[in-house]
XYZ file of C-alpha atoms in Angstrom:
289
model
C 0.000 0.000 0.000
C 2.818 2.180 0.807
C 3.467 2.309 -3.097
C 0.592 3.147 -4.208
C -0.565 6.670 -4.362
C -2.601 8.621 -2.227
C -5.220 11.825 -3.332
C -5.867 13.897 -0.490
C -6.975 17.425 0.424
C -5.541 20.318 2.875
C -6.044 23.709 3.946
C -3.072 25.627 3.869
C -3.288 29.124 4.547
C -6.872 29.053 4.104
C -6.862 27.316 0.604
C -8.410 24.118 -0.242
C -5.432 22.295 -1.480
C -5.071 19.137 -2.974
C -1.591 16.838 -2.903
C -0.503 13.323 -3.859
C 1.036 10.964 -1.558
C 3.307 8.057 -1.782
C 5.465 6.200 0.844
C 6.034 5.484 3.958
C 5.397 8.640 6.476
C 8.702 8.369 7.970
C 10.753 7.759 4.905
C 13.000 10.791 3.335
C 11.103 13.137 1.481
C 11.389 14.057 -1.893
C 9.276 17.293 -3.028
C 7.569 18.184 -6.279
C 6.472 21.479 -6.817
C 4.566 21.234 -10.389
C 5.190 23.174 -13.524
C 3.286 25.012 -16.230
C 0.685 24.339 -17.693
C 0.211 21.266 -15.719
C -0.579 19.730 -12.175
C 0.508 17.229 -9.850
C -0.429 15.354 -12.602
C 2.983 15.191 -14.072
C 4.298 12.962 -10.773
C 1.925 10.021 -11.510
C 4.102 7.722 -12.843
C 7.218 8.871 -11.092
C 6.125 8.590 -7.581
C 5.229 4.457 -7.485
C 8.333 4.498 -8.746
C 10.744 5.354 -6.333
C 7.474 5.101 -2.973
C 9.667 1.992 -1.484
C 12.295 3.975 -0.264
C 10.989 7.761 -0.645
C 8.071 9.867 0.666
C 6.953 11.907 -2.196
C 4.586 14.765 -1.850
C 3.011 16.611 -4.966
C 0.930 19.757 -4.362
C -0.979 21.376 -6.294
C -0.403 25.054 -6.742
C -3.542 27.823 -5.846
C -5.112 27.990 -9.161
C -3.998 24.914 -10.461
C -5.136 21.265 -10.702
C -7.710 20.390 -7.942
C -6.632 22.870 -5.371
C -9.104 26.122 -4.567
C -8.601 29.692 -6.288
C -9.184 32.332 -3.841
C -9.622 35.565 -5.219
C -7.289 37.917 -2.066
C -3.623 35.099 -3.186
C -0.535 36.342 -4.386
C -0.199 34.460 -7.549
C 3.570 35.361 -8.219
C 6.494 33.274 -7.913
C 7.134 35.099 -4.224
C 3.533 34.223 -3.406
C 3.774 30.568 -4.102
C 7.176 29.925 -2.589
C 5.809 31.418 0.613
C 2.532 29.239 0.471
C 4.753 26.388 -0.882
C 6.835 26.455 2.595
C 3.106 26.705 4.437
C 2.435 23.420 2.545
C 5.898 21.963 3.721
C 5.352 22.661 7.742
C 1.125 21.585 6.914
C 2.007 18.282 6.144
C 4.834 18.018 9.238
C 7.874 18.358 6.893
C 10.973 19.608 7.587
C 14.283 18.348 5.274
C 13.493 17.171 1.866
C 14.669 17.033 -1.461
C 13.401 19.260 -4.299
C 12.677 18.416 -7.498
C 12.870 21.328 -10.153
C 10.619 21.520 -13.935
C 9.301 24.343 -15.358
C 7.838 27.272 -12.679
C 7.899 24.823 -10.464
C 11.997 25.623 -10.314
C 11.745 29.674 -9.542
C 9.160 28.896 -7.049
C 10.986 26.110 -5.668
C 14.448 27.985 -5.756
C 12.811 30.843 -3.616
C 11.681 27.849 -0.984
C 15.244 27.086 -0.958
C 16.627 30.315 -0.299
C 13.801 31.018 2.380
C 14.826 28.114 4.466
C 18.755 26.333 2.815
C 18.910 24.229 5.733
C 15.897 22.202 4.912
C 17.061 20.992 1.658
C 18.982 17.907 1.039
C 19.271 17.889 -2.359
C 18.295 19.076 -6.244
C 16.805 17.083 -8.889
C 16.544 19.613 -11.826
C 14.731 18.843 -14.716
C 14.287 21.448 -17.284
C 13.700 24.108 -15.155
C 13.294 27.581 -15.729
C 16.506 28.914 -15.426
C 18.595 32.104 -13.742
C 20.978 32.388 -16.830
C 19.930 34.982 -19.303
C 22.378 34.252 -21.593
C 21.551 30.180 -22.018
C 17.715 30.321 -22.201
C 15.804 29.166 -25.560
C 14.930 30.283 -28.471
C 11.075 30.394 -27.139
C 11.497 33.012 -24.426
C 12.170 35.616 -27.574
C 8.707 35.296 -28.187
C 8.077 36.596 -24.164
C 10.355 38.731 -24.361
C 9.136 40.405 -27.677
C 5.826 40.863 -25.254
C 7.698 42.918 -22.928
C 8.354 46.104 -25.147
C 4.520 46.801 -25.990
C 2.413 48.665 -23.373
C 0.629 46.505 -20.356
C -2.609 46.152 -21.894
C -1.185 44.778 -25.137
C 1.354 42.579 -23.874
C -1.632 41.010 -21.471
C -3.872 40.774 -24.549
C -1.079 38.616 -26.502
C 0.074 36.873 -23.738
C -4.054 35.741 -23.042
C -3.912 34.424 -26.805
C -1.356 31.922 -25.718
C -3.762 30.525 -23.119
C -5.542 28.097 -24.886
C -6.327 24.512 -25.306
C -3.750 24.800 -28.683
C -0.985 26.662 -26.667
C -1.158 24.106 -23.836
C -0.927 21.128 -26.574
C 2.170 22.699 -27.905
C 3.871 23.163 -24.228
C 3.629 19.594 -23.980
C 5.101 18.640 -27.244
C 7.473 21.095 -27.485
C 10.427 20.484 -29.551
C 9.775 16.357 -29.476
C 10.459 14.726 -33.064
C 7.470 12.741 -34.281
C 8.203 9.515 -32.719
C 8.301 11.274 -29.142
C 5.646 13.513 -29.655
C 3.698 10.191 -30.204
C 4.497 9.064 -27.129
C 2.839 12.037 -25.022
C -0.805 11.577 -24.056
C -3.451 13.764 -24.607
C -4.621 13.946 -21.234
C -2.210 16.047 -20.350
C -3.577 19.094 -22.295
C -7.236 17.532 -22.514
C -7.527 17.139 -18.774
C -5.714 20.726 -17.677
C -7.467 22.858 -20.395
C -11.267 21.975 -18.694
C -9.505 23.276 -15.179
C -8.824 26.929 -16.880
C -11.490 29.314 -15.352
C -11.590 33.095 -16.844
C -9.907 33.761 -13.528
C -7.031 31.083 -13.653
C -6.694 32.447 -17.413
C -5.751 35.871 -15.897
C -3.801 34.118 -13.187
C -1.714 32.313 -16.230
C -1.322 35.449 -17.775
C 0.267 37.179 -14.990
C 2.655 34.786 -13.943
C 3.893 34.482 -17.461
C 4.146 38.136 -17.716
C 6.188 38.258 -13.815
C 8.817 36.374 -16.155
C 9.852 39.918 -17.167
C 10.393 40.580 -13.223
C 11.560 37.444 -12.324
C 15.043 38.577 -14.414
C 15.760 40.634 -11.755
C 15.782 37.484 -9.244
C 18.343 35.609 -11.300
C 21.314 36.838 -8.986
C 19.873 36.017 -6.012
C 19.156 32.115 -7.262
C 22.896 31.533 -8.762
C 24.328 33.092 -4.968
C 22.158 30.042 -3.842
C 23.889 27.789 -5.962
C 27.089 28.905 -5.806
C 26.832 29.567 -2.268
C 25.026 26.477 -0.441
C 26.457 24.284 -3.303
C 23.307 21.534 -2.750
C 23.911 17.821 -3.926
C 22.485 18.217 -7.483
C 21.560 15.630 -9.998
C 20.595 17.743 -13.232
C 18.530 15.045 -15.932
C 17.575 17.204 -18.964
C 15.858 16.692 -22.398
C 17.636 18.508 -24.801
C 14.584 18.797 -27.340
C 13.186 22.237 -25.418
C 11.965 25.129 -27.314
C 12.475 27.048 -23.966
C 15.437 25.270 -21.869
C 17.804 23.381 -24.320
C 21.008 21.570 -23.988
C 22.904 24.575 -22.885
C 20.316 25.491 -20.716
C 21.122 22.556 -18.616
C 24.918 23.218 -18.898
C 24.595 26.551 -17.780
C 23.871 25.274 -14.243
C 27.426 24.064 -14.296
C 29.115 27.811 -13.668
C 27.483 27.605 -9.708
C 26.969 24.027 -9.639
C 30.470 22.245 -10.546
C 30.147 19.186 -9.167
C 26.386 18.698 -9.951
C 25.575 14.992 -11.740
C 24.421 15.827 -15.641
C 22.280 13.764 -17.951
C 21.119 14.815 -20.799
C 18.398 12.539 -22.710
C 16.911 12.306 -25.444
C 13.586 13.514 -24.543
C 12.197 17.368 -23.883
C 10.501 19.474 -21.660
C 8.251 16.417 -20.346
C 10.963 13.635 -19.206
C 8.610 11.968 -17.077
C 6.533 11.140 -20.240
C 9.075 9.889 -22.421
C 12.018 8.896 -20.433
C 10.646 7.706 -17.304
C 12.685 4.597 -16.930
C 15.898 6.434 -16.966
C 15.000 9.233 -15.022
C 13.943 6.624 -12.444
C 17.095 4.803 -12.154
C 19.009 7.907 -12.213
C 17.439 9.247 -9.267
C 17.506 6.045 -7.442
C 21.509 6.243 -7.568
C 21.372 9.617 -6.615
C 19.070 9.734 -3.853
C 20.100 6.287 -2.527
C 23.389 8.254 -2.036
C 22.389 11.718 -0.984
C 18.983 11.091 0.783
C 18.152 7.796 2.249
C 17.392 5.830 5.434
């Protein structure tokens, strides 16, 4: 039973949330903040995978997945690292490691820098970056966004929040064979969730990319500073975080483990068998009972 995993519901800081479960409660913890434009959702696979020896705790974000969308939340990436560390002490948590994909690595980074003696360890998977100079050929098109005045740049960043746009986040940069190999659900099942409110909520964390720049320093003096065990596994085939997205980590992070695979943006879809047994060797080393 421990291996199997659990759907269960919260309130942290007054918000509904929901979270998946897996493991036994007083194994070492392994943390997976979500990205964009998905859910907990992405962990399904992963966490029966590695529940014999690992706790692993998936959250969904406010305004995201299952979990409530109050209207007074601070839906920036400062907002959900604080509500992500509420999460962490609600479910009687206190050193873990994190896994960081997509948003799901600025708002975990921040956790990190909040509180560096609770983490044991990095996994980063094509996560969002703090390198200017290394990101993809995708965040032009943001960045093009951030030269026209407010109400235009919200008006073309809403047009990429669709059931289309998500489709394309998922299959990214995969050749045909991959691309093949990612299932619908994944944009069929998050696109329903969208509300006109969690369209605007989409719309302005996207657009807090522009302001999130000006947090890069303070995530590399993390790095370079608290030097964390890090296992970097990357997919190369990313519109947004390519190969030398992954290397870049390697100016704070010398010693860090990296793999790159032949996948993309969504690893646990494609290459879930190697990401498994990497992990296993690194957390078996880094973070175990």
């Amino acid at each position: 039973m421990d291996t199997l995993v659990q759907h269960r519901r919260i309130t942290v800081a007054g918000i509904e949330t929901f979270y998946r479960e897996a493991g036994r409660q007083d194994a070492p913890v392994l943390l997976l903040p979500h990205g964009y434009p998905c859910s907990s959702y992405e962990f399904r696979n992963l966490m029966p995978r590695l529940a014999d020896r690992w706790r692993l705790i998936a959250p969904d974000f406010p305004g995201a997945g299952y979990s409530g969308t109050p209207d007074d939340f601070d839906y920036s990436f400062d907002g959900y690292a604080a509500w992500l560390e509420a999460f962490v002490d609600a479910v009687k948590v206190d050193r873990f490691a994190l896994y960081l994909h997509d948003f799901g690595s600025p708002i975990g980074a921040r956790l990190a820098i909040r509180t560096p003696r609770r983490i044991v360890a990095l996994i980063i998977q094509n996560g969002d970056i703090p390198y200017e100079d290394a990101l993809g050929p995708k965040y032009a098109d943001i960045e093009t966004t951030w030269t026209l005045p407010r109400p235009d740049m919200r008006k073309a960043l809403a047009e990429a929040v669709s059931e289309e746009a998500f489709k394309e986040e998922f299959l990214n940069d995969l050749p045909p064979a991959l691309a093949d190999t990612i299932p619908p659900d994944l944009w069929k099942l998050h696109w329903p969730l969208v509300t006109p409110r969690r369209k605007e909520i989409a719309v302005d964390l996207i657009a807090g990319l522009k302001e999130n720049r000006a947090w890069f320093p303070e995530h590399r003096k993390y790095l370079r500073e608290y030097r964390p065990p890090t296992l970097i596994v990357w997919g190369p085939n990313d519109h947004y975080m390519p190969e030398k997205s992954a290397r870049a980590y390697l100016r704070d992070l010398p010693d860090a483990e990296l793999h790159l695979l032949g996948g993309g943006h969504w690893l646990l879809e494609t290459h879930l068998d190697e990401v498994v047994a990497l992990m296993r060797e690194f957390l078996g080393r880094v973070h175990s009972a």
